Amino acid sequence: MKLFADTPLRRTLQVLADLLFVAWLVLWVWIGMAVHDGTEQLAAPARQTDSAATSMAEQLRDAGGRLGEAPLVGDELAVPFDRAADASDGLAAAGRDTVDAVERLALLLGLSVALIPILIVSAIHLPIRWRFIREATAGARFIDASEDLDLFALRALAHQPMHVLARVSDDPAGAWRQRDPDVVRRLAVLELADVGLRPKHLPGA
């Protein structure tokens, strides 16, 4: 698999683009984590409420249990404490529900902030890189497998601008049909350069 072009300028641009892409990923992952952590801090009061209400409920039940041991009126004395403990349990449950809601919101915001810019840039960068890798790998395999450059010369006739072809020959199509080796090689060089392969890699060059 050929990841980078042979030509120095294009290879340098590809390396820089890949480094910038990785930096972009790291940046937005960090921003997403910062948003997540910042949003999650909003749950701190709810956590404190949960902790305090749970502790209060335990203390009230403990006090009610001790009063309940009193003879004759113990059960009646314990009732208000049990009710207050139940109310504290409800307050603690509300605090836990708030914490859960804030944590879900923090996760959603963090993922959204990070993924949206990452997916947008990935949708642009990755197809370009994959297209280059696929074409350059296939081109290198053809060069290694055959001395015949007609395929690349023919592609050059179909893909290259007319003013570029005119610099190769006054009649590049006719020269190609006549198998002029110099014209065929120069046409092939044009096409190979477009897929990032060096002319020096041509068979017999």
PDB file of C-alpha atoms in Angstrom:
ATOM      1  CA  MET A   1       0.000   0.000   0.000  1.00  0.00           C
ATOM      2  CA  LYS A   2       1.400   3.358  -1.050  1.00  0.00           C
ATOM      3  CA  LEU A   3       0.528   6.027   1.523  1.00  0.00           C
ATOM      4  CA  PHE A   4       2.472   8.998   0.186  1.00  0.00           C
ATOM      5  CA  ALA A   5       3.552  10.377  -3.181  1.00  0.00           C
ATOM      6  CA  ASP A   6       7.078   9.978  -4.534  1.00  0.00           C
ATOM      7  CA  THR A   7       7.340  13.619  -5.565  1.00  0.00           C
ATOM      8  CA  PRO A   8       8.768  15.702  -2.671  1.00  0.00           C
ATOM      9  CA  LEU A   9       6.315  18.602  -2.829  1.00  0.00           C
ATOM     10  CA  ARG A  10       3.205  16.476  -2.957  1.00  0.00           C
ATOM     11  CA  ARG A  11       4.550  14.113  -0.296  1.00  0.00           C
ATOM     12  CA  THR A  12       5.292  17.064   1.993  1.00  0.00           C
ATOM     13  CA  LEU A  13       1.803  18.460   1.489  1.00  0.00           C
ATOM     14  CA  GLN A  14       0.279  15.070   2.243  1.00  0.00           C
ATOM     15  CA  VAL A  15       2.303  14.665   5.433  1.00  0.00           C
ATOM     16  CA  LEU A  16       1.349  18.171   6.555  1.00  0.00           C
ATOM     17  CA  ALA A  17      -2.304  17.523   5.768  1.00  0.00           C
ATOM     18  CA  ASP A  18      -2.240  14.284   7.774  1.00  0.00           C
ATOM     19  CA  LEU A  19      -0.528  15.985  10.715  1.00  0.00           C
ATOM     20  CA  LEU A  20      -3.047  18.814  10.656  1.00  0.00           C
ATOM     21  CA  PHE A  21      -5.868  16.264  10.493  1.00  0.00           C
ATOM     22  CA  VAL A  22      -4.529  14.431  13.551  1.00  0.00           C
ATOM     23  CA  ALA A  23      -4.050  17.741  15.377  1.00  0.00           C
ATOM     24  CA  TRP A  24      -7.633  18.680  14.482  1.00  0.00           C
ATOM     25  CA  LEU A  25      -8.874  15.391  15.947  1.00  0.00           C
ATOM     26  CA  VAL A  26      -6.881  15.859  19.160  1.00  0.00           C
ATOM     27  CA  LEU A  27      -8.026  19.473  19.505  1.00  0.00           C
ATOM     28  CA  TRP A  28     -11.732  18.689  19.221  1.00  0.00           C
ATOM     29  CA  VAL A  29     -11.473  15.605  21.430  1.00  0.00           C
ATOM     30  CA  TRP A  30      -9.877  17.843  24.076  1.00  0.00           C
ATOM     31  CA  ILE A  31     -12.570  20.506  23.601  1.00  0.00           C
ATOM     32  CA  GLY A  32     -15.292  17.865  23.836  1.00  0.00           C
ATOM     33  CA  MET A  33     -13.805  16.527  27.067  1.00  0.00           C
ATOM     34  CA  ALA A  34     -13.560  20.063  28.469  1.00  0.00           C
ATOM     35  CA  VAL A  35     -17.230  20.703  27.636  1.00  0.00           C
ATOM     36  CA  HIS A  36     -18.174  17.363  29.212  1.00  0.00           C
ATOM     37  CA  ASP A  37     -16.235  18.066  32.406  1.00  0.00           C
ATOM     38  CA  GLY A  38     -17.518  21.638  32.630  1.00  0.00           C
ATOM     39  CA  THR A  39     -21.130  20.557  32.203  1.00  0.00           C
ATOM     40  CA  GLU A  40     -20.729  17.713  34.698  1.00  0.00           C
ATOM     41  CA  GLN A  41     -19.675  20.204  37.358  1.00  0.00           C
ATOM     42  CA  LEU A  42     -23.241  21.497  37.302  1.00  0.00           C
ATOM     43  CA  ALA A  43     -24.208  18.267  39.079  1.00  0.00           C
ATOM     44  CA  ALA A  44     -22.101  19.106  42.152  1.00  0.00           C
ATOM     45  CA  PRO A  45     -24.975  20.760  44.114  1.00  0.00           C
ATOM     46  CA  ALA A  46     -27.243  17.800  43.341  1.00  0.00           C
ATOM     47  CA  ARG A  47     -24.573  15.381  44.592  1.00  0.00           C
ATOM     48  CA  GLN A  48     -24.257  17.372  47.805  1.00  0.00           C
ATOM     49  CA  THR A  49     -28.044  17.323  48.196  1.00  0.00           C
ATOM     50  CA  ASP A  50     -28.100  13.561  47.684  1.00  0.00           C
ATOM     51  CA  SER A  51     -25.325  13.014  50.214  1.00  0.00           C
ATOM     52  CA  ALA A  52     -26.790  15.363  52.843  1.00  0.00           C
ATOM     53  CA  ALA A  53     -30.354  14.038  52.462  1.00  0.00           C
ATOM     54  CA  THR A  54     -29.196  10.421  52.665  1.00  0.00           C
ATOM     55  CA  SER A  55     -27.189  11.155  55.796  1.00  0.00           C
ATOM     56  CA  MET A  56     -30.129  13.016  57.341  1.00  0.00           C
ATOM     57  CA  ALA A  57     -32.489  10.130  56.582  1.00  0.00           C
ATOM     58  CA  GLU A  58     -30.141   7.685  58.303  1.00  0.00           C
ATOM     59  CA  GLN A  59     -29.874   9.902  61.359  1.00  0.00           C
ATOM     60  CA  LEU A  60     -33.630  10.420  61.557  1.00  0.00           C
ATOM     61  CA  ARG A  61     -34.308   6.693  61.326  1.00  0.00           C
ATOM     62  CA  ASP A  62     -31.689   6.036  63.954  1.00  0.00           C
ATOM     63  CA  ALA A  63     -33.287   8.607  66.243  1.00  0.00           C
ATOM     64  CA  GLY A  64     -36.760   7.251  65.517  1.00  0.00           C
ATOM     65  CA  GLY A  65     -35.571   3.726  66.256  1.00  0.00           C
ATOM     66  CA  ARG A  66     -34.230   4.765  69.643  1.00  0.00           C
ATOM     67  CA  LEU A  67     -37.407   6.647  70.526  1.00  0.00           C
ATOM     68  CA  GLY A  68     -39.457   3.677  69.405  1.00  0.00           C
ATOM     69  CA  GLU A  69     -37.907   1.645  72.195  1.00  0.00           C
ATOM     70  CA  ALA A  70     -39.537   3.907  74.785  1.00  0.00           C
ATOM     71  CA  PRO A  71     -42.361   2.156  76.647  1.00  0.00           C
ATOM     72  CA  LEU A  72     -45.989   2.934  75.797  1.00  0.00           C
ATOM     73  CA  VAL A  73     -45.506   6.020  73.557  1.00  0.00           C
ATOM     74  CA  GLY A  74     -42.393   4.868  71.680  1.00  0.00           C
ATOM     75  CA  ASP A  75     -44.184   4.056  68.440  1.00  0.00           C
ATOM     76  CA  GLU A  76     -45.978   7.384  68.382  1.00  0.00           C
ATOM     77  CA  LEU A  77     -42.740   9.281  69.024  1.00  0.00           C
ATOM     78  CA  ALA A  78     -40.978   7.466  66.178  1.00  0.00           C
ATOM     79  CA  VAL A  79     -43.638   8.255  63.538  1.00  0.00           C
ATOM     80  CA  PRO A  80     -42.582  11.882  62.839  1.00  0.00           C
ATOM     81  CA  PHE A  81     -38.955  10.838  62.520  1.00  0.00           C
ATOM     82  CA  ASP A  82     -39.831   8.057  60.099  1.00  0.00           C
ATOM     83  CA  ARG A  83     -41.862  10.462  57.986  1.00  0.00           C
ATOM     84  CA  ALA A  84     -39.039  12.996  57.994  1.00  0.00           C
ATOM     85  CA  ALA A  85     -36.646  10.212  56.983  1.00  0.00           C
ATOM     86  CA  ASP A  86     -38.945   9.272  54.093  1.00  0.00           C
ATOM     87  CA  ALA A  87     -39.014  12.908  52.992  1.00  0.00           C
ATOM     88  CA  SER A  88     -35.213  13.016  53.129  1.00  0.00           C
ATOM     89  CA  ASP A  89     -35.073   9.855  51.016  1.00  0.00           C
ATOM     90  CA  GLY A  90     -37.277  11.580  48.427  1.00  0.00           C
ATOM     91  CA  LEU A  91     -34.989  14.586  48.412  1.00  0.00           C
ATOM     92  CA  ALA A  92     -31.956  12.313  47.987  1.00  0.00           C
ATOM     93  CA  ALA A  93     -33.670  10.498  45.088  1.00  0.00           C
ATOM     94  CA  ALA A  94     -34.399  13.837  43.402  1.00  0.00           C
ATOM     95  CA  GLY A  95     -30.740  14.761  43.783  1.00  0.00           C
ATOM     96  CA  ARG A  96     -29.654  11.484  42.192  1.00  0.00           C
ATOM     97  CA  ASP A  97     -32.081  11.979  39.308  1.00  0.00           C
ATOM     98  CA  THR A  98     -30.638  15.453  38.740  1.00  0.00           C
ATOM     99  CA  VAL A  99     -27.106  14.062  38.751  1.00  0.00           C
ATOM    100  CA  ASP A 100     -28.082  11.411  36.184  1.00  0.00           C
ATOM    101  CA  ALA A 101     -29.728  14.026  33.947  1.00  0.00           C
ATOM    102  CA  VAL A 102     -26.713  16.343  34.111  1.00  0.00           C
ATOM    103  CA  GLU A 103     -24.320  13.461  33.354  1.00  0.00           C
ATOM    104  CA  ARG A 104     -26.374  12.471  30.297  1.00  0.00           C
ATOM    105  CA  LEU A 105     -26.421  16.084  29.155  1.00  0.00           C
ATOM    106  CA  ALA A 106     -22.651  16.388  29.668  1.00  0.00           C
ATOM    107  CA  LEU A 107     -22.039  13.253  27.595  1.00  0.00           C
ATOM    108  CA  LEU A 108     -24.344  14.438  24.803  1.00  0.00           C
ATOM    109  CA  LEU A 109     -22.813  17.920  24.678  1.00  0.00           C
ATOM    110  CA  GLY A 110     -19.254  16.600  24.794  1.00  0.00           C
ATOM    111  CA  LEU A 111     -19.861  14.135  21.963  1.00  0.00           C
ATOM    112  CA  SER A 112     -21.726  16.696  19.853  1.00  0.00           C
ATOM    113  CA  VAL A 113     -19.068  19.380  20.240  1.00  0.00           C
ATOM    114  CA  ALA A 114     -16.284  16.934  19.362  1.00  0.00           C
ATOM    115  CA  LEU A 115     -17.895  14.781  16.669  1.00  0.00           C
ATOM    116  CA  ILE A 116     -19.479  17.421  14.449  1.00  0.00           C
ATOM    117  CA  PRO A 117     -16.233  19.199  13.398  1.00  0.00           C
ATOM    118  CA  ILE A 118     -14.338  15.888  13.351  1.00  0.00           C
ATOM    119  CA  LEU A 119     -16.882  14.278  11.007  1.00  0.00           C
ATOM    120  CA  ILE A 120     -16.987  17.319   8.721  1.00  0.00           C
ATOM    121  CA  VAL A 121     -13.196  17.383   8.221  1.00  0.00           C
ATOM    122  CA  SER A 122     -13.017  13.573   8.025  1.00  0.00           C
ATOM    123  CA  ALA A 123     -15.615  13.588   5.253  1.00  0.00           C
ATOM    124  CA  ILE A 124     -13.294  15.835   3.240  1.00  0.00           C
ATOM    125  CA  HIS A 125      -9.825  14.572   4.136  1.00  0.00           C
ATOM    126  CA  LEU A 126     -10.271  10.797   4.304  1.00  0.00           C
ATOM    127  CA  PRO A 127     -11.868  10.299   0.847  1.00  0.00           C
ATOM    128  CA  ILE A 128      -9.086  12.367  -0.747  1.00  0.00           C
ATOM    129  CA  ARG A 129      -6.392  10.319   0.987  1.00  0.00           C
ATOM    130  CA  TRP A 130      -8.123   7.023   0.209  1.00  0.00           C
ATOM    131  CA  ARG A 131      -8.494   7.948  -3.458  1.00  0.00           C
ATOM    132  CA  PHE A 132      -4.779   8.763  -3.673  1.00  0.00           C
ATOM    133  CA  ILE A 133      -3.742   5.569  -1.854  1.00  0.00           C
ATOM    134  CA  ARG A 134      -5.932   3.427  -4.092  1.00  0.00           C
ATOM    135  CA  GLU A 135      -4.742   4.988  -7.351  1.00  0.00           C
ATOM    136  CA  ALA A 136      -1.064   5.231  -6.372  1.00  0.00           C
ATOM    137  CA  THR A 137      -0.998   1.645  -5.110  1.00  0.00           C
ATOM    138  CA  ALA A 138      -2.625   0.375  -8.296  1.00  0.00           C
ATOM    139  CA  GLY A 139      -0.293   2.482 -10.452  1.00  0.00           C
ATOM    140  CA  ALA A 140       2.806   1.206  -8.657  1.00  0.00           C
ATOM    141  CA  ARG A 141       1.613  -2.365  -9.095  1.00  0.00           C
ATOM    142  CA  PHE A 142       1.121  -1.892 -12.852  1.00  0.00           C
ATOM    143  CA  ILE A 143       4.578  -0.392 -13.212  1.00  0.00           C
ATOM    144  CA  ASP A 144       6.161  -3.249 -11.346  1.00  0.00           C
ATOM    145  CA  ALA A 145       4.213  -5.841 -13.300  1.00  0.00           C
ATOM    146  CA  SER A 146       4.666  -4.731 -16.908  1.00  0.00           C
ATOM    147  CA  GLU A 147       6.977  -2.833 -19.241  1.00  0.00           C
ATOM    148  CA  ASP A 148       4.021  -1.665 -21.255  1.00  0.00           C
ATOM    149  CA  LEU A 149       3.203   1.989 -20.511  1.00  0.00           C
ATOM    150  CA  ASP A 150       0.347   2.204 -22.979  1.00  0.00           C
ATOM    151  CA  LEU A 151      -2.256   2.153 -20.222  1.00  0.00           C
ATOM    152  CA  PHE A 152      -0.854   5.264 -18.545  1.00  0.00           C
ATOM    153  CA  ALA A 153      -0.266   6.986 -21.860  1.00  0.00           C
ATOM    154  CA  LEU A 154      -3.860   6.288 -22.877  1.00  0.00           C
ATOM    155  CA  ARG A 155      -5.133   7.636 -19.549  1.00  0.00           C
ATOM    156  CA  ALA A 156      -3.045  10.746 -20.086  1.00  0.00           C
ATOM    157  CA  LEU A 157      -4.679  11.298 -23.475  1.00  0.00           C
ATOM    158  CA  ALA A 158      -8.084  11.075 -21.804  1.00  0.00           C
ATOM    159  CA  HIS A 159      -7.352  13.059 -18.638  1.00  0.00           C
ATOM    160  CA  GLN A 160      -4.654  15.645 -19.333  1.00  0.00           C
ATOM    161  CA  PRO A 161      -5.544  19.185 -20.525  1.00  0.00           C
ATOM    162  CA  MET A 162      -4.989  19.912 -24.190  1.00  0.00           C
ATOM    163  CA  HIS A 163      -2.233  22.479 -23.573  1.00  0.00           C
ATOM    164  CA  VAL A 164      -0.310  19.889 -21.546  1.00  0.00           C
ATOM    165  CA  LEU A 165      -0.634  17.289 -24.286  1.00  0.00           C
ATOM    166  CA  ALA A 166       0.510  19.867 -26.858  1.00  0.00           C
ATOM    167  CA  ARG A 167       3.832  20.162 -25.006  1.00  0.00           C
ATOM    168  CA  VAL A 168       4.397  16.432 -25.481  1.00  0.00           C
ATOM    169  CA  SER A 169       3.749  16.286 -29.219  1.00  0.00           C
ATOM    170  CA  ASP A 170       1.953  18.106 -32.008  1.00  0.00           C
ATOM    171  CA  ASP A 171      -0.082  14.928 -32.489  1.00  0.00           C
ATOM    172  CA  PRO A 172       0.044  12.969 -29.210  1.00  0.00           C
ATOM    173  CA  ALA A 173      -2.820  10.654 -30.174  1.00  0.00           C
ATOM    174  CA  GLY A 174      -1.224   9.797 -33.522  1.00  0.00           C
ATOM    175  CA  ALA A 175       2.170   9.250 -31.889  1.00  0.00           C
ATOM    176  CA  TRP A 176       0.542   6.981 -29.318  1.00  0.00           C
ATOM    177  CA  ARG A 177      -1.187   4.958 -32.060  1.00  0.00           C
ATOM    178  CA  GLN A 178       2.185   4.608 -33.808  1.00  0.00           C
ATOM    179  CA  ARG A 179       3.744   3.443 -30.500  1.00  0.00           C
ATOM    180  CA  ASP A 180       6.329   6.227 -30.514  1.00  0.00           C
ATOM    181  CA  PRO A 181       8.328   5.158 -27.414  1.00  0.00           C
ATOM    182  CA  ASP A 182       9.357   8.699 -26.445  1.00  0.00           C
ATOM    183  CA  VAL A 183       5.815  10.084 -26.678  1.00  0.00           C
ATOM    184  CA  VAL A 184       4.332   7.042 -24.914  1.00  0.00           C
ATOM    185  CA  ARG A 185       6.824   7.456 -22.074  1.00  0.00           C
ATOM    186  CA  ARG A 186       6.240  11.190 -21.754  1.00  0.00           C
ATOM    187  CA  LEU A 187       2.478  10.705 -21.730  1.00  0.00           C
ATOM    188  CA  ALA A 188       2.837   7.987 -19.114  1.00  0.00           C
ATOM    189  CA  VAL A 189       5.005  10.295 -16.998  1.00  0.00           C
ATOM    190  CA  LEU A 190       2.223  12.895 -16.971  1.00  0.00           C
ATOM    191  CA  GLU A 191      -0.350  10.422 -15.744  1.00  0.00           C
ATOM    192  CA  LEU A 192       1.933   8.812 -13.192  1.00  0.00           C
ATOM    193  CA  ALA A 193       2.805  12.234 -11.773  1.00  0.00           C
ATOM    194  CA  ASP A 194      -0.897  12.803 -11.169  1.00  0.00           C
ATOM    195  CA  VAL A 195      -1.075   9.680  -8.994  1.00  0.00           C
ATOM    196  CA  GLY A 196       2.103  10.622  -7.132  1.00  0.00           C
ATOM    197  CA  LEU A 197       4.621   8.296  -8.754  1.00  0.00           C
ATOM    198  CA  ARG A 198       8.101   9.404  -9.733  1.00  0.00           C
ATOM    199  CA  PRO A 199       9.104   9.097 -13.411  1.00  0.00           C
ATOM    200  CA  LYS A 200      12.324   7.373 -12.313  1.00  0.00           C
ATOM    201  CA  HIS A 201      10.211   4.396 -11.257  1.00  0.00           C
ATOM    202  CA  LEU A 202       9.249   3.714 -14.859  1.00  0.00           C
ATOM    203  CA  PRO A 203      10.563   0.432 -16.241  1.00  0.00           C
ATOM    204  CA  GLY A 204      13.678   0.983 -18.304  1.00  0.00           C
ATOM    205  CA  ALA A 205      13.980   4.653 -17.296  1.00  0.00           C
TER     206      ALA A 205
END
